JSON list of C-alpha atoms in Angstrom, two decimals:
[
{"chain": "A", "resi": 25, "resn": "UNK", "atom": "CA", "xyz": [10.45, -2.84, -0.67]},
{"chain": "A", "resi": 26, "resn": "UNK", "atom": "CA", "xyz": [9.73, 0.19, -3.80]},
{"chain": "A", "resi": 27, "resn": "UNK", "atom": "CA", "xyz": [8.15, -2.60, -6.25]},
{"chain": "A", "resi": 28, "resn": "UNK", "atom": "CA", "xyz": [5.89, -3.81, -3.66]},
{"chain": "A", "resi": 29, "resn": "UNK", "atom": "CA", "xyz": [4.19, -0.52, -2.56]},
{"chain": "A", "resi": 30, "resn": "UNK", "atom": "CA", "xyz": [0.97, 0.96, -4.17]},
{"chain": "A", "resi": 31, "resn": "UNK", "atom": "CA", "xyz": [2.42, 3.90, -6.19]},
{"chain": "A", "resi": 32, "resn": "UNK", "atom": "CA", "xyz": [1.12, 6.44, -3.80]},
{"chain": "A", "resi": 33, "resn": "UNK", "atom": "CA", "xyz": [1.21, 4.55, -0.48]},
{"chain": "A", "resi": 34, "resn": "UNK", "atom": "CA", "xyz": [4.73, 6.22, 1.02]},
{"chain": "A", "resi": 35, "resn": "UNK", "atom": "CA", "xyz": [3.37, 9.41, -0.77]},
{"chain": "A", "resi": 36, "resn": "UNK", "atom": "CA", "xyz": [0.26, 9.81, 0.53]},
{"chain": "A", "resi": 37, "resn": "UNK", "atom": "CA", "xyz": [1.94, 10.21, 3.79]},
{"chain": "A", "resi": 38, "resn": "UNK", "atom": "CA", "xyz": [3.34, 13.30, 2.86]},
{"chain": "A", "resi": 39, "resn": "UNK", "atom": "CA", "xyz": [0.80, 15.33, 4.50]},
{"chain": "A", "resi": 40, "resn": "UNK", "atom": "CA", "xyz": [-0.10, 19.17, 3.77]},
{"chain": "A", "resi": 41, "resn": "UNK", "atom": "CA", "xyz": [2.05, 19.80, 6.97]},
{"chain": "A", "resi": 42, "resn": "UNK", "atom": "CA", "xyz": [5.13, 18.33, 5.57]},
{"chain": "A", "resi": 43, "resn": "UNK", "atom": "CA", "xyz": [4.78, 20.00, 1.81]},
{"chain": "A", "resi": 44, "resn": "UNK", "atom": "CA", "xyz": [4.30, 23.69, 4.31]},
{"chain": "A", "resi": 45, "resn": "UNK", "atom": "CA", "xyz": [7.60, 22.45, 6.06]},
{"chain": "A", "resi": 46, "resn": "UNK", "atom": "CA", "xyz": [9.52, 21.58, 3.01]},
{"chain": "A", "resi": 47, "resn": "UNK", "atom": "CA", "xyz": [8.83, 24.39, 1.19]},
{"chain": "A", "resi": 48, "resn": "UNK", "atom": "CA", "xyz": [9.68, 26.71, 4.07]},
{"chain": "A", "resi": 49, "resn": "UNK", "atom": "CA", "xyz": [12.98, 24.79, 4.44]},
{"chain": "A", "resi": 50, "resn": "UNK", "atom": "CA", "xyz": [13.45, 25.61, 0.69]},
{"chain": "A", "resi": 51, "resn": "UNK", "atom": "CA", "xyz": [12.65, 28.96, 0.60]},
{"chain": "A", "resi": 52, "resn": "UNK", "atom": "CA", "xyz": [15.31, 29.46, 3.22]},
{"chain": "A", "resi": 53, "resn": "UNK", "atom": "CA", "xyz": [17.84, 27.32, 1.76]},
{"chain": "A", "resi": 54, "resn": "UNK", "atom": "CA", "xyz": [21.09, 28.04, 0.32]},
{"chain": "A", "resi": 55, "resn": "UNK", "atom": "CA", "xyz": [21.06, 25.36, -2.02]},
{"chain": "A", "resi": 56, "resn": "UNK", "atom": "CA", "xyz": [17.93, 26.94, -3.44]},
{"chain": "A", "resi": 57, "resn": "UNK", "atom": "CA", "xyz": [17.43, 27.30, -7.20]},
{"chain": "A", "resi": 58, "resn": "UNK", "atom": "CA", "xyz": [17.17, 30.56, -8.41]},
{"chain": "A", "resi": 59, "resn": "UNK", "atom": "CA", "xyz": [15.64, 29.56, -11.62]},
{"chain": "A", "resi": 60, "resn": "UNK", "atom": "CA", "xyz": [13.28, 26.84, -9.73]},
{"chain": "A", "resi": 61, "resn": "UNK", "atom": "CA", "xyz": [9.88, 27.52, -7.97]},
{"chain": "A", "resi": 62, "resn": "UNK", "atom": "CA", "xyz": [9.36, 24.77, -4.41]},
{"chain": "A", "resi": 63, "resn": "UNK", "atom": "CA", "xyz": [6.76, 23.22, -6.95]},
{"chain": "A", "resi": 64, "resn": "UNK", "atom": "CA", "xyz": [9.94, 22.81, -9.50]},
{"chain": "A", "resi": 65, "resn": "UNK", "atom": "CA", "xyz": [11.37, 20.60, -6.42]},
{"chain": "A", "resi": 66, "resn": "UNK", "atom": "CA", "xyz": [8.70, 19.43, -4.36]},
{"chain": "A", "resi": 67, "resn": "UNK", "atom": "CA", "xyz": [9.60, 15.81, -6.48]},
{"chain": "A", "resi": 68, "resn": "UNK", "atom": "CA", "xyz": [12.98, 15.53, -4.93]},
{"chain": "A", "resi": 69, "resn": "UNK", "atom": "CA", "xyz": [11.75, 16.11, -1.23]},
{"chain": "A", "resi": 70, "resn": "UNK", "atom": "CA", "xyz": [9.13, 13.34, -2.06]},
{"chain": "A", "resi": 71, "resn": "UNK", "atom": "CA", "xyz": [11.59, 11.26, -2.59]},
{"chain": "A", "resi": 72, "resn": "UNK", "atom": "CA", "xyz": [13.36, 11.78, 0.27]},
{"chain": "A", "resi": 73, "resn": "UNK", "atom": "CA", "xyz": [10.19, 11.49, 1.95]},
{"chain": "A", "resi": 74, "resn": "UNK", "atom": "CA", "xyz": [9.47, 7.97, 0.36]},
{"chain": "A", "resi": 75, "resn": "UNK", "atom": "CA", "xyz": [12.64, 6.88, 1.26]},
{"chain": "A", "resi": 76, "resn": "UNK", "atom": "CA", "xyz": [12.45, 7.87, 4.58]},
{"chain": "A", "resi": 77, "resn": "UNK", "atom": "CA", "xyz": [8.96, 5.01, 4.52]},
{"chain": "A", "resi": 78, "resn": "UNK", "atom": "CA", "xyz": [11.35, 2.36, 3.62]},
{"chain": "A", "resi": 79, "resn": "UNK", "atom": "CA", "xyz": [11.58, -0.28, 5.95]},
{"chain": "A", "resi": 80, "resn": "UNK", "atom": "CA", "xyz": [15.58, -1.42, 4.67]},
{"chain": "A", "resi": 81, "resn": "UNK", "atom": "CA", "xyz": [16.66, 2.31, 5.28]},
{"chain": "A", "resi": 82, "resn": "UNK", "atom": "CA", "xyz": [15.49, 2.25, 8.87]},
{"chain": "A", "resi": 83, "resn": "UNK", "atom": "CA", "xyz": [18.38, 3.11, 11.22]},
{"chain": "A", "resi": 84, "resn": "UNK", "atom": "CA", "xyz": [20.36, 3.83, 8.20]},
{"chain": "A", "resi": 85, "resn": "UNK", "atom": "CA", "xyz": [22.19, 8.01, 7.53]},
{"chain": "A", "resi": 86, "resn": "UNK", "atom": "CA", "xyz": [20.94, 9.26, 4.16]},
{"chain": "A", "resi": 87, "resn": "UNK", "atom": "CA", "xyz": [25.03, 8.93, 3.22]},
{"chain": "A", "resi": 88, "resn": "UNK", "atom": "CA", "xyz": [24.34, 5.47, 3.79]},
{"chain": "A", "resi": 89, "resn": "UNK", "atom": "CA", "xyz": [21.12, 4.72, 1.53]},
{"chain": "A", "resi": 90, "resn": "UNK", "atom": "CA", "xyz": [22.44, 7.76, -1.47]},
{"chain": "A", "resi": 91, "resn": "UNK", "atom": "CA", "xyz": [23.74, 5.32, -3.73]},
{"chain": "A", "resi": 92, "resn": "UNK", "atom": "CA", "xyz": [20.56, 3.30, -4.17]},
{"chain": "A", "resi": 93, "resn": "UNK", "atom": "CA", "xyz": [19.01, 6.57, -4.20]},
{"chain": "A", "resi": 94, "resn": "UNK", "atom": "CA", "xyz": [21.48, 7.59, -7.27]},
{"chain": "A", "resi": 95, "resn": "UNK", "atom": "CA", "xyz": [21.25, 4.01, -8.93]},
{"chain": "A", "resi": 96, "resn": "UNK", "atom": "CA", "xyz": [17.42, 4.96, -9.34]},
{"chain": "A", "resi": 97, "resn": "UNK", "atom": "CA", "xyz": [18.37, 8.85, -11.06]},
{"chain": "A", "resi": 98, "resn": "UNK", "atom": "CA", "xyz": [18.12, 7.31, -14.47]},
{"chain": "A", "resi": 99, "resn": "UNK", "atom": "CA", "xyz": [19.02, 9.67, -17.79]},
{"chain": "A", "resi": 100, "resn": "UNK", "atom": "CA", "xyz": [15.29, 10.37, -18.07]},
{"chain": "A", "resi": 101, "resn": "UNK", "atom": "CA", "xyz": [15.28, 11.83, -14.80]},
{"chain": "A", "resi": 102, "resn": "UNK", "atom": "CA", "xyz": [18.50, 13.63, -15.44]},
{"chain": "A", "resi": 103, "resn": "UNK", "atom": "CA", "xyz": [16.97, 15.25, -18.48]},
{"chain": "A", "resi": 104, "resn": "UNK", "atom": "CA", "xyz": [13.50, 16.18, -17.25]},
{"chain": "A", "resi": 105, "resn": "UNK", "atom": "CA", "xyz": [15.12, 17.23, -13.25]},
{"chain": "A", "resi": 106, "resn": "UNK", "atom": "CA", "xyz": [18.80, 17.68, -13.57]},
{"chain": "A", "resi": 107, "resn": "UNK", "atom": "CA", "xyz": [21.48, 16.21, -12.20]},
{"chain": "A", "resi": 108, "resn": "UNK", "atom": "CA", "xyz": [21.81, 14.11, -9.07]},
{"chain": "A", "resi": 109, "resn": "UNK", "atom": "CA", "xyz": [23.93, 17.41, -7.10]},
{"chain": "A", "resi": 110, "resn": "UNK", "atom": "CA", "xyz": [20.63, 19.23, -7.86]},
{"chain": "A", "resi": 111, "resn": "UNK", "atom": "CA", "xyz": [18.07, 16.83, -6.47]},
{"chain": "A", "resi": 112, "resn": "UNK", "atom": "CA", "xyz": [20.36, 15.60, -3.42]},
{"chain": "A", "resi": 113, "resn": "UNK", "atom": "CA", "xyz": [19.99, 18.30, -1.01]},
{"chain": "A", "resi": 114, "resn": "UNK", "atom": "CA", "xyz": [16.76, 18.26, -0.88]},
{"chain": "A", "resi": 115, "resn": "UNK", "atom": "CA", "xyz": [16.06, 14.89, -1.08]},
{"chain": "A", "resi": 116, "resn": "UNK", "atom": "CA", "xyz": [18.02, 14.59, 2.06]},
{"chain": "A", "resi": 117, "resn": "UNK", "atom": "CA", "xyz": [16.32, 17.11, 4.12]},
{"chain": "A", "resi": 118, "resn": "UNK", "atom": "CA", "xyz": [12.94, 15.45, 3.74]},
{"chain": "A", "resi": 119, "resn": "UNK", "atom": "CA", "xyz": [15.11, 11.90, 4.59]},
{"chain": "A", "resi": 120, "resn": "UNK", "atom": "CA", "xyz": [16.50, 13.63, 7.41]},
{"chain": "A", "resi": 121, "resn": "UNK", "atom": "CA", "xyz": [13.11, 14.45, 9.21]},
{"chain": "A", "resi": 122, "resn": "UNK", "atom": "CA", "xyz": [12.89, 10.37, 10.09]},
{"chain": "A", "resi": 123, "resn": "UNK", "atom": "CA", "xyz": [16.55, 10.07, 9.87]},
{"chain": "A", "resi": 124, "resn": "UNK", "atom": "CA", "xyz": [17.73, 8.06, 13.09]},
{"chain": "A", "resi": 125, "resn": "UNK", "atom": "CA", "xyz": [19.70, 9.87, 15.70]},
{"chain": "A", "resi": 126, "resn": "UNK", "atom": "CA", "xyz": [23.16, 8.55, 15.84]}
]
């Protein structure tokens, strides 16, 4: 699914409203990173949002799809953005927006 998508297709569904909601979540979050602004973590929210658009992930929880996301967290991404543990809370928040209720 990831490879078949036009690069901007799922990301284009991340609306200004989604961005404002994520910014507000970040500013109130206990996981907020003291040395990073929302602009620094916006890609983490985008990751969760794009994952939530993947039809293979519908009806699944974040914890169920997290191993797939972690596999994609390459050494280059770790060097640029930090370890998965820094990314996880923000990606999860965005994914949870569409996560099925169980």
